[in-house]
GROMACS .gro file of N, CA, C and O in nm:
model
  460
    1PRO      N    1  -8.239 -34.287   8.187
    1PRO     CA    2  -8.225 -34.334   8.325
    1PRO      C    3  -8.078 -34.361   8.359
    1PRO      O    4  -8.001 -34.398   8.271
    2PRO      N    5  -8.044 -34.344   8.485
    2PRO     CA    6  -7.905 -34.368   8.525
    2PRO      C    7  -7.872 -34.517   8.518
    2PRO      O    8  -7.959 -34.602   8.536
    3PRO      N    9  -7.744 -34.548   8.494
    3PRO     CA   10  -7.704 -34.688   8.485
    3PRO      C   11  -7.697 -34.759   8.620
    3PRO      O   12  -7.697 -34.881   8.626
    4THR      N   13  -7.689 -34.683   8.727
    4THR     CA   14  -7.680 -34.745   8.860
    4THR      C   15  -7.811 -34.726   8.936
    4THR      O   16  -7.873 -34.620   8.929
    5LYS      N   17  -7.850 -34.829   9.009
    5LYS     CA   18  -7.979 -34.829   9.077
    5LYS      C   19  -7.987 -34.729   9.191
    5LYS      O   20  -8.094 -34.675   9.217
    6TRP      N   21  -7.877 -34.699   9.257
    6TRP     CA   22  -7.883 -34.608   9.371
    6TRP      C   23  -7.917 -34.465   9.330
    6TRP      O   24  -7.964 -34.387   9.410
    7ARG      N   25  -7.898 -34.431   9.202
    7ARG     CA   26  -7.933 -34.297   9.153
    7ARG      C   27  -8.080 -34.288   9.112
    7ARG      O   28  -8.132 -34.178   9.098
    8MET      N   29  -8.143 -34.400   9.090
    8MET     CA   30  -8.278 -34.402   9.035
    8MET      C   31  -8.380 -34.322   9.118
    8MET      O   32  -8.460 -34.249   9.058
    9PRO      N   33  -8.381 -34.330   9.251
    9PRO     CA   34  -8.480 -34.251   9.326
    9PRO      C   35  -8.469 -34.100   9.299
    9PRO      O   36  -8.570 -34.033   9.278
   10LEU      N   37  -8.346 -34.049   9.293
   10LEU     CA   38  -8.329 -33.906   9.265
   10LEU      C   39  -8.364 -33.875   9.120
   10LEU      O   40  -8.425 -33.771   9.091
   11PHE      N   41  -8.330 -33.964   9.029
   11PHE     CA   42  -8.367 -33.944   8.888
   11PHE      C   43  -8.518 -33.933   8.874
   11PHE      O   44  -8.568 -33.845   8.803
   12ARG      N   45  -8.590 -34.021   8.942
   12ARG     CA   46  -8.736 -34.018   8.934
   12ARG      C   47  -8.792 -33.888   8.989
   12ARG      O   48  -8.889 -33.833   8.935
   13ILE      N   49  -8.734 -33.838   9.097
   13ILE     CA   50  -8.782 -33.713   9.157
   13ILE      C   51  -8.757 -33.595   9.065
   13ILE      O   52  -8.847 -33.515   9.039
   14VAL      N   53  -8.633 -33.582   9.016
   14VAL     CA   54  -8.597 -33.461   8.939
   14VAL      C   55  -8.659 -33.459   8.800
   14VAL      O   56  -8.658 -33.354   8.735
   15THR      N   57  -8.715 -33.569   8.756
   15THR     CA   58  -8.778 -33.571   8.624
   15THR      C   59  -8.931 -33.557   8.632
   15THR      O   60  -8.998 -33.566   8.530
   16THR      N   61  -8.984 -33.532   8.751
   16THR     CA   62  -9.129 -33.515   8.764
   16THR      C   63  -9.169 -33.371   8.737
   16THR      O   64  -9.093 -33.276   8.759
   17GLY      N   65  -9.290 -33.355   8.692
   17GLY     CA   66  -9.345 -33.222   8.671
   17GLY      C   67  -9.359 -33.146   8.802
   17GLY      O   68  -9.343 -33.023   8.806
   18ALA      N   69  -9.389 -33.218   8.910
   18ALA     CA   70  -9.403 -33.153   9.040
   18ALA      C   71  -9.272 -33.089   9.085
   18ALA      O   72  -9.270 -32.977   9.136
   19PHE      N   73  -9.162 -33.160   9.064
   19PHE     CA   74  -9.031 -33.107   9.101
   19PHE      C   75  -9.000 -32.984   9.018
   19PHE      O   76  -8.958 -32.880   9.071
   20GLU      N   77  -9.020 -32.994   8.888
   20GLU     CA   78  -8.994 -32.879   8.800
   20GLU      C   79  -9.084 -32.762   8.836
   20GLU      O   80  -9.041 -32.646   8.833
   21GLY      N   81  -9.210 -32.790   8.869
   21GLY     CA   82  -9.301 -32.684   8.910
   21GLY      C   83  -9.257 -32.616   9.038
   21GLY      O   84  -9.263 -32.493   9.050
   22PHE      N   85  -9.211 -32.697   9.134
   22PHE     CA   86  -9.161 -32.641   9.260
   22PHE      C   87  -9.040 -32.552   9.235
   22PHE      O   88  -9.031 -32.440   9.289
   23ILE      N   89  -8.949 -32.597   9.151
   23ILE     CA   90  -8.830 -32.516   9.119
   23ILE      C   91  -8.871 -32.388   9.048
   23ILE      O   92  -8.818 -32.280   9.078
   24MET      N   93  -8.966 -32.395   8.958
   24MET     CA   94  -9.012 -32.275   8.888
   24MET      C   95  -9.074 -32.175   8.987
   24MET      O   96  -9.049 -32.054   8.978
   25LEU      N   97  -9.152 -32.225   9.083
   25LEU     CA   98  -9.208 -32.137   9.186
   25LEU      C   99  -9.097 -32.072   9.268
   25LEU      O  100  -9.106 -31.953   9.303
   26CYS      N  101  -8.994 -32.149   9.298
   26CYS     CA  102  -8.881 -32.093   9.373
   26CYS      C  103  -8.808 -31.987   9.291
   26CYS      O  104  -8.767 -31.884   9.345
   27ILE      N  105  -8.792 -32.011   9.163
   27ILE     CA  106  -8.728 -31.912   9.076
   27ILE      C  107  -8.810 -31.783   9.076
   27ILE      O  108  -8.756 -31.673   9.094
   28LEU      N  109  -8.940 -31.797   9.058
   28LEU     CA  110  -9.027 -31.679   9.058
   28LEU      C  111  -9.026 -31.609   9.194
   28LEU      O  112  -9.023 -31.485   9.200
   29GLY      N  113  -9.027 -31.686   9.301
   29GLY     CA  114  -9.020 -31.627   9.435
   29GLY      C  115  -8.890 -31.553   9.457
   29GLY      O  116  -8.887 -31.443   9.515
   30SER      N  117  -8.782 -31.611   9.408
   30SER     CA  118  -8.651 -31.547   9.420
   30SER      C  119  -8.648 -31.416   9.343
   30SER      O  120  -8.600 -31.313   9.393
   31VAL      N  121  -8.700 -31.418   9.222
   31VAL     CA  122  -8.705 -31.296   9.140
   31VAL      C  123  -8.792 -31.190   9.209
   31VAL      O  124  -8.755 -31.072   9.216
   32LEU      N  125  -8.906 -31.233   9.262
   32LEU     CA  126  -8.994 -31.140   9.331
   32LEU      C  127  -8.923 -31.075   9.449
   32LEU      O  128  -8.928 -30.952   9.466
   33CYS      N  129  -8.856 -31.156   9.529
   33CYS     CA  130  -8.786 -31.102   9.646
   33CYS      C  131  -8.675 -31.006   9.605
   33CYS      O  132  -8.652 -30.906   9.673
   34GLN      N  133  -8.609 -31.035   9.496
   34GLN     CA  134  -8.504 -30.944   9.450
   34GLN      C  135  -8.563 -30.815   9.394
   34GLN      O  136  -8.501 -30.709   9.402
   35SER      N  137  -8.683 -30.824   9.340
   35SER     CA  138  -8.743 -30.706   9.278
   35SER      C  139  -8.806 -30.611   9.380
   35SER      O  140  -8.840 -30.498   9.344
   36ILE      N  141  -8.825 -30.653   9.503
   36ILE     CA  142  -8.887 -30.566   9.603
   36ILE      C  143  -8.784 -30.497   9.693
   36ILE      O  144  -8.822 -30.430   9.789
   37GLU      N  145  -8.657 -30.512   9.660
   37GLU     CA  146  -8.555 -30.436   9.733
   37GLU      C  147  -8.562 -30.292   9.687
   37GLU      O  148  -8.598 -30.263   9.572
   38TYR      N  149  -8.528 -30.201   9.775
   38TYR     CA  150  -8.528 -30.060   9.737
   38TYR      C  151  -8.425 -29.985   9.821
   38TYR      O  152  -8.387 -30.029   9.929
   39ALA      N  153  -8.381 -29.872   9.768
   39ALA     CA  154  -8.282 -29.790   9.837
   39ALA      C  155  -8.345 -29.735   9.965
   39ALA      O  156  -8.461 -29.694   9.968
   40GLY      N  157  -8.269 -29.737  10.071
   40GLY     CA  158  -8.316 -29.685  10.198
   40GLY      C  159  -8.408 -29.779  10.274
   40GLY      O  160  -8.475 -29.738  10.369
   41GLN      N  161  -8.412 -29.906  10.234
   41GLN     CA  162  -8.498 -30.002  10.302
   41GLN      C  163  -8.450 -30.021  10.446
   41GLN      O  164  -8.331 -30.012  10.474
   42PRO      N  165  -8.543 -30.045  10.538
   42PRO     CA  166  -8.504 -30.067  10.678
   42PRO      C  167  -8.413 -30.190  10.691
   42PRO      O  168  -8.423 -30.284  10.612
   43THR      N  169  -8.329 -30.188  10.790
   43THR     CA  170  -8.236 -30.298  10.813
   43THR      C  171  -8.310 -30.430  10.834
   43THR      O  172  -8.269 -30.534  10.783
   44SER      N  173  -8.421 -30.426  10.906
   44SER     CA  174  -8.496 -30.550  10.931
   44SER      C  175  -8.554 -30.607  10.801
   44SER      O  176  -8.558 -30.728  10.782
   45TYR      N  177  -8.596 -30.520  10.713
   45TYR     CA  178  -8.649 -30.561  10.582
   45TYR      C  179  -8.538 -30.625  10.500
   45TYR      O  180  -8.557 -30.731  10.439
   46LYS      N  181  -8.420 -30.561  10.500
   46LYS     CA  182  -8.305 -30.616  10.428
   46LYS      C  183  -8.266 -30.752  10.484
   46LYS      O  184  -8.238 -30.845  10.409
   47ARG      N  185  -8.265 -30.765  10.616
   47ARG     CA  186  -8.231 -30.895  10.678
   47ARG      C  187  -8.331 -31.003  10.638
   47ARG      O  188  -8.293 -31.116  10.611
   48ALA      N  189  -8.458 -30.967  10.634
   48ALA     CA  190  -8.560 -31.064  10.594
   48ALA      C  191  -8.538 -31.108  10.450
   48ALA      O  192  -8.543 -31.229  10.419
   49LEU      N  193  -8.513 -31.013  10.360
   49LEU     CA  194  -8.488 -31.049  10.221
   49LEU      C  195  -8.361 -31.130  10.206
   49LEU      O  196  -8.355 -31.225  10.126
   50ASP      N  197  -8.258 -31.098  10.284
   50ASP     CA  198  -8.134 -31.176  10.280
   50ASP      C  199  -8.158 -31.319  10.326
   50ASP      O  200  -8.104 -31.414  10.269
   51SER      N  201  -8.241 -31.336  10.428
   51SER     CA  202  -8.274 -31.471  10.476
   51SER      C  203  -8.350 -31.550  10.370
   51SER      O  204  -8.323 -31.669  10.348
   52ILE      N  205  -8.442 -31.484  10.303
   52ILE     CA  206  -8.517 -31.550  10.195
   52ILE      C  207  -8.422 -31.585  10.081
   52ILE      O  208  -8.432 -31.695  10.023
   53ASN      N  209  -8.329 -31.497  10.051
   53ASN     CA  210  -8.228 -31.523   9.948
   53ASN      C  211  -8.146 -31.648   9.983
   53ASN      O  212  -8.119 -31.732   9.896
   54VAL      N  213  -8.108 -31.660  10.109
   54VAL     CA  214  -8.033 -31.778  10.153
   54VAL      C  215  -8.118 -31.904  10.132
   54VAL      O  216  -8.069 -32.006  10.082
   55PHE      N  217  -8.246 -31.897  10.169
   55PHE     CA  218  -8.334 -32.011  10.151
   55PHE      C  219  -8.338 -32.055  10.004
   55PHE      O  220  -8.321 -32.174   9.973
   56PHE      N  221  -8.362 -31.959   9.914
   56PHE     CA  222  -8.370 -31.994   9.772
   56PHE      C  223  -8.237 -32.046   9.720
   56PHE      O  224  -8.234 -32.140   9.640
   57THR      N  225  -8.128 -31.990   9.765
   57THR     CA  226  -7.996 -32.039   9.722
   57THR      C  227  -7.977 -32.183   9.765
   57THR      O  228  -7.929 -32.266   9.686
   58ILE      N  229  -8.017 -32.215   9.886
   58ILE     CA  230  -8.006 -32.354   9.934
   58ILE      C  231  -8.093 -32.446   9.850
   58ILE      O  232  -8.051 -32.556   9.811
   59VAL      N  233  -8.215 -32.402   9.817
   59VAL     CA  234  -8.304 -32.483   9.732
   59VAL      C  235  -8.237 -32.510   9.598
   59VAL      O  236  -8.236 -32.624   9.549
   60PHE      N  237  -8.175 -32.407   9.539
   60PHE     CA  238  -8.113 -32.424   9.407
   60PHE      C  239  -7.987 -32.510   9.414
   60PHE      O  240  -7.957 -32.584   9.320
   61ILE      N  241  -7.915 -32.503   9.524
   61ILE     CA  242  -7.799 -32.592   9.544
   61ILE      C  243  -7.847 -32.737   9.552
   61ILE      O  244  -7.790 -32.826   9.487
   62VAL      N  245  -7.951 -32.759   9.632
   62VAL     CA  246  -8.004 -32.895   9.647
   62VAL      C  247  -8.056 -32.946   9.513
   62VAL      O  248  -8.034 -33.063   9.477
   63GLU      N  249  -8.122 -32.860   9.436
   63GLU     CA  250  -8.170 -32.899   9.303
   63GLU      C  251  -8.053 -32.946   9.216
   63GLU      O  252  -8.060 -33.052   9.153
   64ALA      N  253  -7.947 -32.867   9.211
   64ALA     CA  254  -7.831 -32.903   9.128
   64ALA      C  255  -7.768 -33.034   9.174
   64ALA      O  256  -7.738 -33.121   9.092
   65VAL      N  257  -7.753 -33.050   9.304
   65VAL     CA  258  -7.693 -33.174   9.357
   65VAL      C  259  -7.781 -33.295   9.324
   65VAL      O  260  -7.731 -33.399   9.281
   66MET      N  261  -7.912 -33.278   9.344
   66MET     CA  262  -8.003 -33.389   9.313
   66MET      C  263  -7.997 -33.427   9.165
   66MET      O  264  -7.997 -33.546   9.131
   67LYS      N  265  -7.991 -33.328   9.078
   67LYS     CA  266  -7.985 -33.357   8.935
   67LYS      C  267  -7.851 -33.419   8.897
   67LYS      O  268  -7.847 -33.511   8.815
   68ILE      N  269  -7.743 -33.370   8.954
   68ILE     CA  270  -7.611 -33.427   8.923
   68ILE      C  271  -7.606 -33.572   8.967
   68ILE      O  272  -7.556 -33.658   8.894
   69ILE      N  273  -7.659 -33.601   9.084
   69ILE     CA  274  -7.659 -33.740   9.131
   69ILE      C  275  -7.757 -33.823   9.048
   69ILE      O  276  -7.724 -33.934   9.004
   70GLY      N  277  -7.877 -33.771   9.025
   70GLY     CA  278  -7.980 -33.845   8.952
   70GLY      C  279  -7.942 -33.875   8.808
   70GLY      O  280  -7.959 -33.987   8.760
   71TYR      N  281  -7.891 -33.776   8.739
   71TYR     CA  282  -7.854 -33.794   8.598
   71TYR      C  283  -7.713 -33.850   8.582
   71TYR      O  284  -7.683 -33.913   8.482
   72GLY      N  285  -7.626 -33.821   8.677
   72GLY     CA  286  -7.483 -33.844   8.659
   72GLY      C  287  -7.426 -33.717   8.597
   72GLY      O  288  -7.495 -33.647   8.522
   73PHE      N  289  -7.302 -33.682   8.633
   73PHE     CA  290  -7.250 -33.552   8.591
   73PHE      C  291  -7.243 -33.538   8.440
   73PHE      O  292  -7.279 -33.433   8.387
   74ARG      N  293  -7.201 -33.641   8.369
   74ARG     CA  294  -7.191 -33.628   8.222
   74ARG      C  295  -7.325 -33.600   8.157
   74ARG      O  296  -7.337 -33.514   8.070
   75GLN      N  297  -7.426 -33.675   8.199
   75GLN     CA  298  -7.559 -33.655   8.143
   75GLN      C  299  -7.615 -33.518   8.183
   75GLN      O  300  -7.676 -33.448   8.103
   76TYR      N  301  -7.593 -33.481   8.308
   76TYR     CA  302  -7.637 -33.350   8.357
   76TYR      C  303  -7.575 -33.239   8.274
   76TYR      O  304  -7.642 -33.146   8.232
   77TRP      N  305  -7.446 -33.251   8.249
   77TRP     CA  306  -7.372 -33.145   8.182
   77TRP      C  307  -7.403 -33.136   8.032
   77TRP      O  308  -7.376 -33.035   7.969
   78LYS      N  309  -7.463 -33.239   7.975
   78LYS     CA  310  -7.500 -33.235   7.832
   78LYS      C  311  -7.612 -33.136   7.804
   78LYS      O  312  -7.625 -33.087   7.692
   79ASP      N  313  -7.693 -33.107   7.903
   79ASP     CA  314  -7.807 -33.018   7.885
   79ASP      C  315  -7.764 -32.873   7.908
   79ASP      O  316  -7.709 -32.838   8.011
   80GLY      N  317  -7.791 -32.789   7.809
   80GLY     CA  318  -7.752 -32.648   7.818
   80GLY      C  319  -7.815 -32.574   7.935
   80GLY      O  320  -7.751 -32.490   7.998
   81TRP      N  321  -7.942 -32.605   7.966
   81TRP     CA  322  -8.007 -32.538   8.079
   81TRP      C  323  -7.942 -32.578   8.210
   81TRP      O  324  -7.932 -32.496   8.302
   82ASN      N  325  -7.900 -32.703   8.221
   82ASN     CA  326  -7.832 -32.746   8.344
   82ASN      C  327  -7.699 -32.673   8.360
   82ASN      O  328  -7.662 -32.635   8.471
   83LYS      N  329  -7.629 -32.655   8.249
   83LYS     CA  330  -7.504 -32.578   8.256
   83LYS      C  331  -7.532 -32.437   8.304
   83LYS      O  332  -7.463 -32.384   8.391
   84PHE      N  333  -7.634 -32.376   8.245
   84PHE     CA  334  -7.671 -32.241   8.284
   84PHE      C  335  -7.708 -32.235   8.432
   84PHE      O  336  -7.661 -32.149   8.506
   85ASP      N  337  -7.794 -32.329   8.476
   85ASP     CA  338  -7.833 -32.333   8.618
   85ASP      C  339  -7.713 -32.352   8.709
   85ASP      O  340  -7.706 -32.290   8.815
   86PHE      N  341  -7.620 -32.437   8.668
   86PHE     CA  342  -7.502 -32.462   8.750
   86PHE      C  343  -7.421 -32.334   8.768
   86PHE      O  344  -7.376 -32.302   8.878
   87VAL      N  345  -7.404 -32.261   8.659
   87VAL     CA  346  -7.330 -32.134   8.667
   87VAL      C  347  -7.404 -32.034   8.756
   87VAL      O  348  -7.342 -31.965   8.838
   88VAL      N  349  -7.536 -32.029   8.743
   88VAL     CA  350  -7.616 -31.939   8.827
   88VAL      C  351  -7.604 -31.979   8.974
   88VAL      O  352  -7.586 -31.893   9.062
   89VAL      N  353  -7.611 -32.109   9.002
   89VAL     CA  354  -7.599 -32.155   9.140
   89VAL      C  355  -7.461 -32.123   9.195
   89VAL      O  356  -7.447 -32.074   9.308
   90ALA      N  357  -7.358 -32.148   9.115
   90ALA     CA  358  -7.222 -32.115   9.160
   90ALA      C  359  -7.210 -31.965   9.187
   90ALA      O  360  -7.152 -31.923   9.287
   91GLY      N  361  -7.268 -31.885   9.100
   91GLY     CA  362  -7.268 -31.740   9.120
   91GLY      C  363  -7.346 -31.700   9.244
   91GLY      O  364  -7.307 -31.609   9.317
   92SER      N  365  -7.456 -31.771   9.270
   92SER     CA  366  -7.537 -31.742   9.389
   92SER      C  367  -7.461 -31.774   9.516
   92SER      O  368  -7.471 -31.701   9.615
   93VAL      N  369  -7.386 -31.883   9.513
   93VAL     CA  370  -7.303 -31.917   9.629
   93VAL      C  371  -7.198 -31.808   9.650
   93VAL      O  372  -7.176 -31.763   9.763
   94LEU      N  373  -7.138 -31.764   9.542
   94LEU     CA  374  -7.042 -31.655   9.550
   94LEU      C  375  -7.109 -31.528   9.602
   94LEU      O  376  -7.055 -31.458   9.686
   95ASP      N  377  -7.229 -31.502   9.552
   95ASP     CA  378  -7.305 -31.385   9.598
   95ASP      C  379  -7.331 -31.391   9.748
   95ASP      O  380  -7.319 -31.291   9.818
   96LEU      N  381  -7.366 -31.509   9.797
   96LEU     CA  382  -7.389 -31.524   9.941
   96LEU      C  383  -7.261 -31.491  10.018
   96LEU      O  384  -7.266 -31.425  10.122
   97ALA      N  385  -7.150 -31.541   9.968
   97ALA     CA  386  -7.023 -31.513  10.034
   97ALA      C  387  -6.993 -31.364  10.033
   97ALA      O  388  -6.944 -31.307  10.130
   98LEU      N  389  -7.027 -31.298   9.922
   98LEU     CA  390  -7.000 -31.155   9.910
   98LEU      C  391  -7.104 -31.068   9.978
   98LEU      O  392  -7.081 -30.949   9.998
   99THR      N  393  -7.219 -31.126  10.014
   99THR     CA  394  -7.325 -31.050  10.079
   99THR      C  395  -7.274 -30.985  10.207
   99THR      O  396  -7.314 -30.875  10.243
  100PHE      N  397  -7.184 -31.054  10.274
  100PHE     CA  398  -7.128 -30.999  10.397
  100PHE      C  399  -7.048 -30.872  10.369
  100PHE      O  400  -7.024 -30.793  10.459
  101LEU      N  401  -7.013 -30.852  10.243
  101LEU     CA  402  -6.941 -30.731  10.203
  101LEU      C  403  -7.034 -30.633  10.134
  101LEU      O  404  -6.991 -30.538  10.071
  102ASN      N  405  -7.168 -30.659  10.143
  102ASN     CA  406  -7.270 -30.576  10.079
  102ASN      C  407  -7.258 -30.573   9.928
  102ASN      O  408  -7.282 -30.472   9.864
  103THR      N  409  -7.220 -30.684   9.867
  103THR     CA  410  -7.208 -30.693   9.723
  103THR      C  411  -7.309 -30.795   9.673
  103THR      O  412  -7.325 -30.900   9.730
  104SER      N  413  -7.378 -30.764   9.562
  104SER     CA  414  -7.475 -30.858   9.504
  104SER      C  415  -7.452 -30.869   9.354
  104SER      O  416  -7.541 -30.844   9.275
  105VAL      N  417  -7.335 -30.909   9.317
  105VAL     CA  418  -7.294 -30.914   9.178
  105VAL      C  419  -7.379 -31.010   9.095
  105VAL      O  420  -7.418 -30.978   8.983
  106PHE      N  421  -7.412 -31.127   9.149
  106PHE     CA  422  -7.475 -31.230   9.067
  106PHE      C  423  -7.626 -31.243   9.086
  106PHE      O  424  -7.686 -31.330   9.026
  107ARG      N  425  -7.689 -31.158   9.162
  107ARG     CA  426  -7.833 -31.172   9.181
  107ARG      C  427  -7.909 -31.155   9.051
  107ARG      O  428  -8.008 -31.222   9.026
  108ALA      N  429  -7.864 -31.066   8.968
  108ALA     CA  430  -7.932 -31.044   8.840
  108ALA      C  431  -7.929 -31.168   8.752
  108ALA      O  432  -8.019 -31.189   8.671
  109MET      N  433  -7.829 -31.252   8.768
  109MET     CA  434  -7.821 -31.374   8.689
  109MET      C  435  -7.940 -31.465   8.717
  109MET      O  436  -7.988 -31.535   8.628
  110ARG      N  437  -7.987 -31.467   8.842
  110ARG     CA  438  -8.100 -31.553   8.876
  110ARG      C  439  -8.225 -31.510   8.803
  110ARG      O  440  -8.307 -31.593   8.765
  111ILE      N  441  -8.239 -31.381   8.783
  111ILE     CA  442  -8.356 -31.330   8.713
  111ILE      C  443  -8.359 -31.386   8.571
  111ILE      O  444  -8.464 -31.418   8.516
  112SER      N  445  -8.242 -31.403   8.511
  112SER     CA  446  -8.235 -31.454   8.374
  112SER      C  447  -8.282 -31.599   8.363
  112SER      O  448  -8.312 -31.645   8.253
  113ARG      N  449  -8.293 -31.670   8.475
  113ARG     CA  450  -8.344 -31.808   8.470
  113ARG      C  451  -8.489 -31.811   8.422
  113ARG      O  452  -8.534 -31.909   8.366
  114VAL      N  453  -8.563 -31.704   8.446
  114VAL     CA  454  -8.702 -31.699   8.405
  114VAL      C  455  -8.714 -31.702   8.253
  114VAL      O  456  -8.806 -31.756   8.196
  115LEU      N  457  -8.614 -31.641   8.186
  115LEU     CA  458  -8.616 -31.637   8.041
  115LEU      C  459  -8.605 -31.776   7.986
  115LEU      O  460  -8.654 -31.815   7.890
   0.00000   0.00000   0.00000
């Protein structure tokens, strides 16, 4: 548990099975959306998938922020999976920035979260 009381509500949330289950569903949804892209897809289809990608990226950013606040950065960073997630989230943010240039360098990294 965090040493300060103001972090406790977030700590309690991020350590629940429901929170972890929700994040796992989002990871699977993100992977699914990435796997249904195809060459020659209509522009409207691509826009819809891009919007869903933005949604999942925001969810993963919020997850990382909640965990960093709930655990405290040192405790958060001690866990190898949190480090991995942080790198994936940072890459996803970069990917969003690069999406405007039609580049998706880090999308494959999100798929590796399932492993």
